[in-house]
PDB file of C-alpha atoms in Angstrom:
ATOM      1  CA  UNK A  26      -5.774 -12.266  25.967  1.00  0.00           C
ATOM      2  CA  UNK A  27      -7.025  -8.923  24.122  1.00  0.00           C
ATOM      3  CA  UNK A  28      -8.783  -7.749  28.230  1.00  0.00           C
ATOM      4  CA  UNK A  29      -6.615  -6.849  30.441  1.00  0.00           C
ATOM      5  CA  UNK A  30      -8.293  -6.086  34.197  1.00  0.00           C
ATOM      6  CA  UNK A  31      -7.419  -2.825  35.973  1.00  0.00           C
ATOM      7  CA  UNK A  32      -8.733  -3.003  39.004  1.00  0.00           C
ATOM      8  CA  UNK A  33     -10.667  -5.577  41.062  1.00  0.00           C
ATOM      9  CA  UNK A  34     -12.168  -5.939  44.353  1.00  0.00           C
ATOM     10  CA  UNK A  35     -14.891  -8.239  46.636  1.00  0.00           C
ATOM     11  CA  UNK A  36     -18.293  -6.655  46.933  1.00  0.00           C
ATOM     12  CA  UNK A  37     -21.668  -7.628  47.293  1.00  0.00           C
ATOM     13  CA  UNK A  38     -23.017  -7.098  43.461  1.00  0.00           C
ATOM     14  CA  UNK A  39     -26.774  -5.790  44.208  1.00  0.00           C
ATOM     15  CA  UNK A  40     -29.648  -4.451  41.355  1.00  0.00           C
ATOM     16  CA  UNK A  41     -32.733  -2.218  42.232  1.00  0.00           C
ATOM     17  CA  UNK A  42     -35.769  -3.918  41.309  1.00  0.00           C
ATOM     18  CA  UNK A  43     -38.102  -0.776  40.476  1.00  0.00           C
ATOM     19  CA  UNK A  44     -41.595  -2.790  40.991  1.00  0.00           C
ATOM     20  CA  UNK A  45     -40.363  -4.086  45.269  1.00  0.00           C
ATOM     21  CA  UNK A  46     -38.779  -0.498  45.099  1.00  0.00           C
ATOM     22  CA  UNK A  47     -35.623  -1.741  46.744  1.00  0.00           C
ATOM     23  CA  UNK A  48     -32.141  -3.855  46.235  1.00  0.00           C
ATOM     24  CA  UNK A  49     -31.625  -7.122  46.097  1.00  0.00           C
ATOM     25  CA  UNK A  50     -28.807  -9.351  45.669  1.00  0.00           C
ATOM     26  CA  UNK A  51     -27.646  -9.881  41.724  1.00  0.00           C
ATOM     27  CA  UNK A  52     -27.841 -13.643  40.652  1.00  0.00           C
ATOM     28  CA  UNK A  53     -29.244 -16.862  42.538  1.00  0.00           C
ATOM     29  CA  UNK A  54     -28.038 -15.888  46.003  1.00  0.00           C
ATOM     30  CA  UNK A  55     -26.604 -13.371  48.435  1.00  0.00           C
ATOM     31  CA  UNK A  56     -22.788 -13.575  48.644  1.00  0.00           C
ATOM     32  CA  UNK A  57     -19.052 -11.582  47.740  1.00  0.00           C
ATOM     33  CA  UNK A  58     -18.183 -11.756  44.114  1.00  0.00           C
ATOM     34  CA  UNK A  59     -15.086 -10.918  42.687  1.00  0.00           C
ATOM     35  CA  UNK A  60     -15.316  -7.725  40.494  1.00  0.00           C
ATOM     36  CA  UNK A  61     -13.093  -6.862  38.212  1.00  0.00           C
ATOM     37  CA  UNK A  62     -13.023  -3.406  35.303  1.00  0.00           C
ATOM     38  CA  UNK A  63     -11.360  -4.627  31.991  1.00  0.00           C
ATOM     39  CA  UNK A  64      -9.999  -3.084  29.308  1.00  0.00           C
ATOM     40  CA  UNK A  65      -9.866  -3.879  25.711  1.00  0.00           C
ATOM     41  CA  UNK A  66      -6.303  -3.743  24.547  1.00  0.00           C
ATOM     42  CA  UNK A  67      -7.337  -3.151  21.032  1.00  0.00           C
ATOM     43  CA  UNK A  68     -10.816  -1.660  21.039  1.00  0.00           C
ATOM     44  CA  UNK A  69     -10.026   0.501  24.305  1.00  0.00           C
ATOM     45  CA  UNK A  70     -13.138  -0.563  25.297  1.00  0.00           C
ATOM     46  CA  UNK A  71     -14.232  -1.113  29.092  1.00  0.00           C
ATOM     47  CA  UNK A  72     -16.708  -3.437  31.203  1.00  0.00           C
ATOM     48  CA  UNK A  73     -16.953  -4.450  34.780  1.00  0.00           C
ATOM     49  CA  UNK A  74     -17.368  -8.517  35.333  1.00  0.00           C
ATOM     50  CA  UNK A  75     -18.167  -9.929  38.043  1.00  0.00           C
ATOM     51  CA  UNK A  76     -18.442 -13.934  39.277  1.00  0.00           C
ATOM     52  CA  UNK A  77     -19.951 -15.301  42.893  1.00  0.00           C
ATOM     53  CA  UNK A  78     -16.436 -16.516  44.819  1.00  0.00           C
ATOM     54  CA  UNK A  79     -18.550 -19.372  46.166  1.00  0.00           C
ATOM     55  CA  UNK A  80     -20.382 -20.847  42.800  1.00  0.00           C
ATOM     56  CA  UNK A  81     -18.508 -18.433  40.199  1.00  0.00           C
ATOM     57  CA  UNK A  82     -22.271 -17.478  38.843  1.00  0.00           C
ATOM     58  CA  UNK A  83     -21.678 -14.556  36.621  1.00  0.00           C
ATOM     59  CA  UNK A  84     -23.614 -11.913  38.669  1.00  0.00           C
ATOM     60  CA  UNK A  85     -23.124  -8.817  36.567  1.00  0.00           C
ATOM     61  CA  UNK A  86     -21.655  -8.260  32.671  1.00  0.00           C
ATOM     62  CA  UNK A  87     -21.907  -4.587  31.496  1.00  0.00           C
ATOM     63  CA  UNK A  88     -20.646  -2.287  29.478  1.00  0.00           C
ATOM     64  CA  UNK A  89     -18.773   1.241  30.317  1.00  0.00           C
ATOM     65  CA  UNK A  90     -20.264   3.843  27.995  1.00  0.00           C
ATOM     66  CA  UNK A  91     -19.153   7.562  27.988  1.00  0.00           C
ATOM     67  CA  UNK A  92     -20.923   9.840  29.841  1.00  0.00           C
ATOM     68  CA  UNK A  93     -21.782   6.867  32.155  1.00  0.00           C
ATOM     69  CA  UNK A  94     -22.749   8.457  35.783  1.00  0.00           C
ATOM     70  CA  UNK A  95     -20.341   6.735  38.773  1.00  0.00           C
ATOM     71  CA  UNK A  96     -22.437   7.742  41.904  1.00  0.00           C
ATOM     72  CA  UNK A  97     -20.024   7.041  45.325  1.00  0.00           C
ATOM     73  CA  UNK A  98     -23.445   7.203  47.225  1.00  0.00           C
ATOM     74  CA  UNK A  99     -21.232   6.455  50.651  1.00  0.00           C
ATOM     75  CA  UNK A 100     -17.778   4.983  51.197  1.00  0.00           C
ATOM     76  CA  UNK A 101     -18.041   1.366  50.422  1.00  0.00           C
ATOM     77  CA  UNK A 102     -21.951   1.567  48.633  1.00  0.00           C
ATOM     78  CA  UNK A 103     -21.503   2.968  44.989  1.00  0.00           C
ATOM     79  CA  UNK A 104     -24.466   2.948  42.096  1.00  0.00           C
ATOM     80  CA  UNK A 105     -24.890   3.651  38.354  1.00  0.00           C
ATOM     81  CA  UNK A 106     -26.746   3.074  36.014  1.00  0.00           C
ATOM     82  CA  UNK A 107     -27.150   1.715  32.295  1.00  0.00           C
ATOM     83  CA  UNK A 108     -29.863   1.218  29.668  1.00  0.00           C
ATOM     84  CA  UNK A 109     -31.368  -1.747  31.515  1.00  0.00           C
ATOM     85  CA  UNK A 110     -31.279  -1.298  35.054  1.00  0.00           C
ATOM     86  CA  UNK A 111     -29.283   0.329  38.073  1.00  0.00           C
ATOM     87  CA  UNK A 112     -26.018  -1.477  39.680  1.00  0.00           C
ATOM     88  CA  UNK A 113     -24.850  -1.165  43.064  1.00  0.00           C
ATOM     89  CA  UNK A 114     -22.029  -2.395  44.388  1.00  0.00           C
ATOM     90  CA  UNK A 115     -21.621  -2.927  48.616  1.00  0.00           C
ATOM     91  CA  UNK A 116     -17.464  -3.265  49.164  1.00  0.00           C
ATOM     92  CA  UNK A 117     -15.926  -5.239  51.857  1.00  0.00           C
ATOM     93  CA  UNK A 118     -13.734  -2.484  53.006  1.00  0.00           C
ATOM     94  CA  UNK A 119     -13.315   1.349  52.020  1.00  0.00           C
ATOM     95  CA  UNK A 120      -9.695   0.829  50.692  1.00  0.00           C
ATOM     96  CA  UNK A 121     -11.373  -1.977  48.029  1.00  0.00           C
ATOM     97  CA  UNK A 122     -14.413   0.968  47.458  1.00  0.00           C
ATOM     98  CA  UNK A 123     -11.762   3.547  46.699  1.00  0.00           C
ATOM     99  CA  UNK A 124      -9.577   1.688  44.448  1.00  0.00           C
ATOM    100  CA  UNK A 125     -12.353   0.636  42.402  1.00  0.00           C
ATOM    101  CA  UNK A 126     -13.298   4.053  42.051  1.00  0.00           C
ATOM    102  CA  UNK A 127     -10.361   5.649  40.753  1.00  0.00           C
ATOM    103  CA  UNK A 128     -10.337   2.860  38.280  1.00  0.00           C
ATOM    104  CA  UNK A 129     -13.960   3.621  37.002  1.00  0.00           C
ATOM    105  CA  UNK A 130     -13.176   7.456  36.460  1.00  0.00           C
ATOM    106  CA  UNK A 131     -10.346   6.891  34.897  1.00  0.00           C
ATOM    107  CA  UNK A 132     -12.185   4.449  32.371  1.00  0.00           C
ATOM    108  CA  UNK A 133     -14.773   7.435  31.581  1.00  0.00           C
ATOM    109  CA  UNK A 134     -11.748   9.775  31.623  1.00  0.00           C
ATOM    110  CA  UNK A 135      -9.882   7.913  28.696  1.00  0.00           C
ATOM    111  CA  UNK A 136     -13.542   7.141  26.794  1.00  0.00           C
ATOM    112  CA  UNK A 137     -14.385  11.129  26.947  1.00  0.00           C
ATOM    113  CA  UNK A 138     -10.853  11.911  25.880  1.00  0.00           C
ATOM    114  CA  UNK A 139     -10.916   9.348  22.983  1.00  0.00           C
ATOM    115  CA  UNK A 140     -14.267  10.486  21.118  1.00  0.00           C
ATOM    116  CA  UNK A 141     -13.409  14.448  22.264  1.00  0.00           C
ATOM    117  CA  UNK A 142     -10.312  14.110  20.409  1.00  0.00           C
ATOM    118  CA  UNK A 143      -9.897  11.396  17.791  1.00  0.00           C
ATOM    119  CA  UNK A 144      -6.647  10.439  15.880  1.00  0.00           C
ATOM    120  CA  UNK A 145      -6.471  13.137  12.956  1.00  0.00           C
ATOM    121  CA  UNK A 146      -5.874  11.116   9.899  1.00  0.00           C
ATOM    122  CA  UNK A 147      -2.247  11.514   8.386  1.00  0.00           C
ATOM    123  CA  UNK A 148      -2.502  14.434   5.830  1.00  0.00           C
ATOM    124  CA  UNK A 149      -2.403  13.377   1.959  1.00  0.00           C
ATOM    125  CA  UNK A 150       0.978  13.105   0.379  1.00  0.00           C
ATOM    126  CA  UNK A 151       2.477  15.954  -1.422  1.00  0.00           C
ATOM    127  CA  UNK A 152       1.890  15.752  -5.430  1.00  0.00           C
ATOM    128  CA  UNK A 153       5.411  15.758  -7.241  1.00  0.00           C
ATOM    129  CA  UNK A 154       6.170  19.373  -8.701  1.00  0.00           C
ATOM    130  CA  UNK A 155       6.283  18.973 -12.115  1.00  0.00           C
ATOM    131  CA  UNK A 156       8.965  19.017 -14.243  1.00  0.00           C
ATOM    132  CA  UNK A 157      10.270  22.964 -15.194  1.00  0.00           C
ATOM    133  CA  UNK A 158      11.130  23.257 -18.799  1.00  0.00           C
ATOM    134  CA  UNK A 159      13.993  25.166 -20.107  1.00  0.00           C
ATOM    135  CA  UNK A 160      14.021  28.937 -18.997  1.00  0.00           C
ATOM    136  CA  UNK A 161      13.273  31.475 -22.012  1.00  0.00           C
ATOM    137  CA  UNK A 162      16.463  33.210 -21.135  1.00  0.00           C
ATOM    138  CA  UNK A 163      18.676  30.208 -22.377  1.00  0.00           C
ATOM    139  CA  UNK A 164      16.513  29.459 -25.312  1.00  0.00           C
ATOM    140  CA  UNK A 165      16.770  33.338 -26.523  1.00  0.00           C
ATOM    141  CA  UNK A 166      20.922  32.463 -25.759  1.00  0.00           C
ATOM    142  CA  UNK A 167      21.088  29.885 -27.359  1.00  0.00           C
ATOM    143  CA  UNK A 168      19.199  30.592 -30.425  1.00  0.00           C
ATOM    144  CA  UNK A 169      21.045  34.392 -30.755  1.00  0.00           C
ATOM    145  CA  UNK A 170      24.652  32.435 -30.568  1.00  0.00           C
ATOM    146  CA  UNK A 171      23.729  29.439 -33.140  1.00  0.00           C
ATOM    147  CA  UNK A 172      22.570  32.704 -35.357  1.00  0.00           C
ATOM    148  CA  UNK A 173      25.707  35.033 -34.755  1.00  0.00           C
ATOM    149  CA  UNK A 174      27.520  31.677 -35.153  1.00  0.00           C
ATOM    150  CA  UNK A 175      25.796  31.223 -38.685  1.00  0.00           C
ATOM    151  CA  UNK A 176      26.011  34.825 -39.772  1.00  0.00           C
ATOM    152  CA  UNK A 177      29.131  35.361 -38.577  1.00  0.00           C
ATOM    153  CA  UNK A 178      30.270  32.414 -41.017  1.00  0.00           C
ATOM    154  CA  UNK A 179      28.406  33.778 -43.585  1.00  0.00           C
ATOM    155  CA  UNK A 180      29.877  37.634 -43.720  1.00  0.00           C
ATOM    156  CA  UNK A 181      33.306  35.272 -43.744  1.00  0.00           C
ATOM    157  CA  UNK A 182      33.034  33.551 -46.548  1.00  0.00           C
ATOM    158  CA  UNK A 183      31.430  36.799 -48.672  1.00  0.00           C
ATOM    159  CA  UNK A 184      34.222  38.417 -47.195  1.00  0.00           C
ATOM    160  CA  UNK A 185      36.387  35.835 -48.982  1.00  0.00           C
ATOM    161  CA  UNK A 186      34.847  35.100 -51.900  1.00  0.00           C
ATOM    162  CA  UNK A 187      34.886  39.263 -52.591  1.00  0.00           C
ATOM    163  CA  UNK A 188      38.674  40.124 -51.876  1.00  0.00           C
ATOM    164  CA  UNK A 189      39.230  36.640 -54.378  1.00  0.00           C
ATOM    165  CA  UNK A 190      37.368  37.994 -57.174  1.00  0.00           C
ATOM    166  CA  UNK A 191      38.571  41.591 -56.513  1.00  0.00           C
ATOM    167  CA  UNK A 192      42.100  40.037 -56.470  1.00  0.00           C
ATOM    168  CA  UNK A 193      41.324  38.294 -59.806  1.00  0.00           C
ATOM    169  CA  UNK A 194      40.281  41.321 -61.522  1.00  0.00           C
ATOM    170  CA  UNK A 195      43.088  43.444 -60.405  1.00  0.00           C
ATOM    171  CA  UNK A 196      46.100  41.226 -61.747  1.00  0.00           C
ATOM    172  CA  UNK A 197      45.490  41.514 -65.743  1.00  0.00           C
ATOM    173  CA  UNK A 198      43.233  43.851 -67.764  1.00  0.00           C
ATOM    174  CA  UNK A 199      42.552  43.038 -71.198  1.00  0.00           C
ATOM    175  CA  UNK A 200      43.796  45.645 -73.400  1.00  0.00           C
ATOM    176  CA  UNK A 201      42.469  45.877 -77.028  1.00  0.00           C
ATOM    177  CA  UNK A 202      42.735  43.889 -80.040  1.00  0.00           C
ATOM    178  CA  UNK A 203      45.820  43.939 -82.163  1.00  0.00           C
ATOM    179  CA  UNK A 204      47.737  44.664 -78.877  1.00  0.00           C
ATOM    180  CA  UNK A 205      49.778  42.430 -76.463  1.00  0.00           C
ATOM    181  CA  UNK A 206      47.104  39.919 -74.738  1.00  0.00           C
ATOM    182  CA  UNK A 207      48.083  40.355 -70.991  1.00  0.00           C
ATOM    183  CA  UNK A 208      50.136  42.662 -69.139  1.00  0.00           C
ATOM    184  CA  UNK A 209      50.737  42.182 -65.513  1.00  0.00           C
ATOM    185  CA  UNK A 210      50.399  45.763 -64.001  1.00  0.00           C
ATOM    186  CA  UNK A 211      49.717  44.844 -60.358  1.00  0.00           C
ATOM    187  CA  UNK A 212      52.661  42.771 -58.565  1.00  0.00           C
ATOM    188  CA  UNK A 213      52.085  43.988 -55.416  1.00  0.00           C
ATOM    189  CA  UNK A 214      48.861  46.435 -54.968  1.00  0.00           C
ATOM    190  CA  UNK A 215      45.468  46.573 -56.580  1.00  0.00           C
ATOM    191  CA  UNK A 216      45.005  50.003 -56.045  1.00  0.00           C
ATOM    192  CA  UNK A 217      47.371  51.630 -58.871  1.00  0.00           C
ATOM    193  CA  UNK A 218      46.214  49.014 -61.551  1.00  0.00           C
ATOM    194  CA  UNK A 219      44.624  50.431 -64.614  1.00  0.00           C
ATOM    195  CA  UNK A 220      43.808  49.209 -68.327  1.00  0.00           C
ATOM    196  CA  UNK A 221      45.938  50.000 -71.356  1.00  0.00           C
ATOM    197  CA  UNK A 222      44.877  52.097 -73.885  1.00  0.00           C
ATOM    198  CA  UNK A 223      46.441  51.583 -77.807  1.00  0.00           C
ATOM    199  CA  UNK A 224      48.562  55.258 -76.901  1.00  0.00           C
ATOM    200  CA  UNK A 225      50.180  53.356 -73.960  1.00  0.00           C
ATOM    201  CA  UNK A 226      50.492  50.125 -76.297  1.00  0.00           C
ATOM    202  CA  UNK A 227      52.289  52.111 -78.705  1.00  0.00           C
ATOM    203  CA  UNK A 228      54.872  53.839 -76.545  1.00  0.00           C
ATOM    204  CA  UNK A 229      56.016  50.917 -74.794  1.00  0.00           C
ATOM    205  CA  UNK A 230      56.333  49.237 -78.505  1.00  0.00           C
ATOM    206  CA  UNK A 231      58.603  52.504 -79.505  1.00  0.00           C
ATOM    207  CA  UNK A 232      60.933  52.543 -76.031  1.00  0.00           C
ATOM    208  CA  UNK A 233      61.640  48.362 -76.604  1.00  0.00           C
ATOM    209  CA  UNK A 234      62.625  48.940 -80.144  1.00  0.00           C
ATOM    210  CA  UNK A 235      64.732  52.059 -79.354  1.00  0.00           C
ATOM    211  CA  UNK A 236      66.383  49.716 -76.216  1.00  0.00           C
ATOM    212  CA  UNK A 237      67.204  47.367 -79.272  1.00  0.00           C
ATOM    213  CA  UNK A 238      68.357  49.873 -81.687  1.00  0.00           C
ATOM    214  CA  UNK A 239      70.871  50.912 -78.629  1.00  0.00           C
ATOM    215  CA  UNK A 240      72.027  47.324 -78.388  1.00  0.00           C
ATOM    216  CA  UNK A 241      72.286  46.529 -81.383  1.00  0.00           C
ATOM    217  CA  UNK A 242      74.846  49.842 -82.281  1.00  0.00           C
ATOM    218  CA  UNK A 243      76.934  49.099 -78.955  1.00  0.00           C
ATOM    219  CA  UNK A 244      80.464  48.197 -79.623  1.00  0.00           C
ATOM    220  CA  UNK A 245      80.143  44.785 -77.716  1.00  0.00           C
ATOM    221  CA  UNK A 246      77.415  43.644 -79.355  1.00  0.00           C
ATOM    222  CA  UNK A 247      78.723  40.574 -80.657  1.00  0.00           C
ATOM    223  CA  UNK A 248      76.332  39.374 -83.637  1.00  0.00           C
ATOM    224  CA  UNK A 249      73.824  41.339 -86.008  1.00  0.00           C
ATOM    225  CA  UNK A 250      71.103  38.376 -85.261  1.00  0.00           C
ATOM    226  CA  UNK A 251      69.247  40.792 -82.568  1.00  0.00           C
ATOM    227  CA  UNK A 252      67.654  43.143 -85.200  1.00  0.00           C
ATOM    228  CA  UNK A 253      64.699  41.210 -84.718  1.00  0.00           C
ATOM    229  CA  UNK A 254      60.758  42.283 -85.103  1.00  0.00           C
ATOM    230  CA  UNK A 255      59.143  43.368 -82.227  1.00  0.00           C
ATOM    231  CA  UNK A 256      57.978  40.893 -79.752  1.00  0.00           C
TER     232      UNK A 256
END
């Protein structure tokens, strides 16, 4: 069962009737009842019950309320009241009276405590942080290295492409019409190469036919056929 009883003893169950201005005896007839306090296991609720032991009439069925006054009027008499009328109670014995008691307070003492302090509700979950983009310092990083990548590949291929055509241009010159068409004056260095003029053409022309005129009037030459043109 849900009620669970805490405490119980025989007393005489009695009610004040305000109009005779005195007690009398809950139910049909005089007579012990057993009383008992429950509790609620769920609600936490209490009520005190109590039956005739001769007939079981149910001679009293009320609630505990907070703030309910418990009066121990002498040792084995106590009295409260509700909204309807005013219960007293007439134990057997003192030992019954006091254990009863105890019972009772502690039924107002858990009701006081439970609407003084009720169960805080469980605080709301915690939203998710959002997600943190990318910091600004690795996007700067990353878009200065993709550009020093890119420029850097750049001034290497003009470097390149310049020293290829400066290479080109330095090997041969043209020299002027009527003259030899190419004369390699660079083999090894750009920097001393320089274009013929028809004074330079003509000297070279003169010092080849003078080498031939020396061969050609050597003692071992060994055939006239070398008196050739020029070149």
């Amino acid at each position: 069962m849900s009620e669970q009883s805490i405490a119980s003893a025989r007393a005489s169950v009695m009610v004040y009737d305000d109009v005779q201005k005195k007690w009398i005896p809950s139910g049909s007839s005089s007579g012990l009842s057993k009383v008992h306090i429950f509790q609620h296991q769920i609600n936490n609720s209490f009520r005190v019950v109590g039956r005739k032991l001769q007939d079981h009439e149910v001679v009293i069925n009320c609630a505990i309320i907070k703030g309910l006054k418990y009066n121990q009027a002498t040792n084995t008499f106590h009295q409260w009241r509700d909204n309807k009328q005013v219960y007293g109670l007439n134990f057997s014995n003192k030992e019954d009276a006091d254990n009863f008691a105890r019972a009772m307070f502690h039924a107002l003492d858990v009701l006081s405590n439970a609407i003084a302090r009720p169960v805080a509700p469980p605080p709301p979950p915690q939203p998710a942080p959002p997600p943190q983009p990318p910091t600004t310092v690795y996007q700067q990083a990353s878009v200065t290295t993709g550009y020093q990548q890119a420029n850097g590949q750049y001034d290497e291929e003009a470097t390149y492409s310049t020293g290829s055509i400066g290479s080109a241009r330095g090997i041969y010159h043209q020299v002027s019409p009527g003259g030899p068409q190419r004369i390699d004056l660079s083999p090894n260095t750009h920097s001393h190469s320089r274009t013929l003029t028809r004074e330079d053409a003509a000297q070279i022309q003169e010092r080849r036919m003078s080498q031939q005129n020396q061969m050609i009037s050597s003692p071992n030459a060994s055939s006239p056929q070398g008196t050739g043109g020029p070149w």
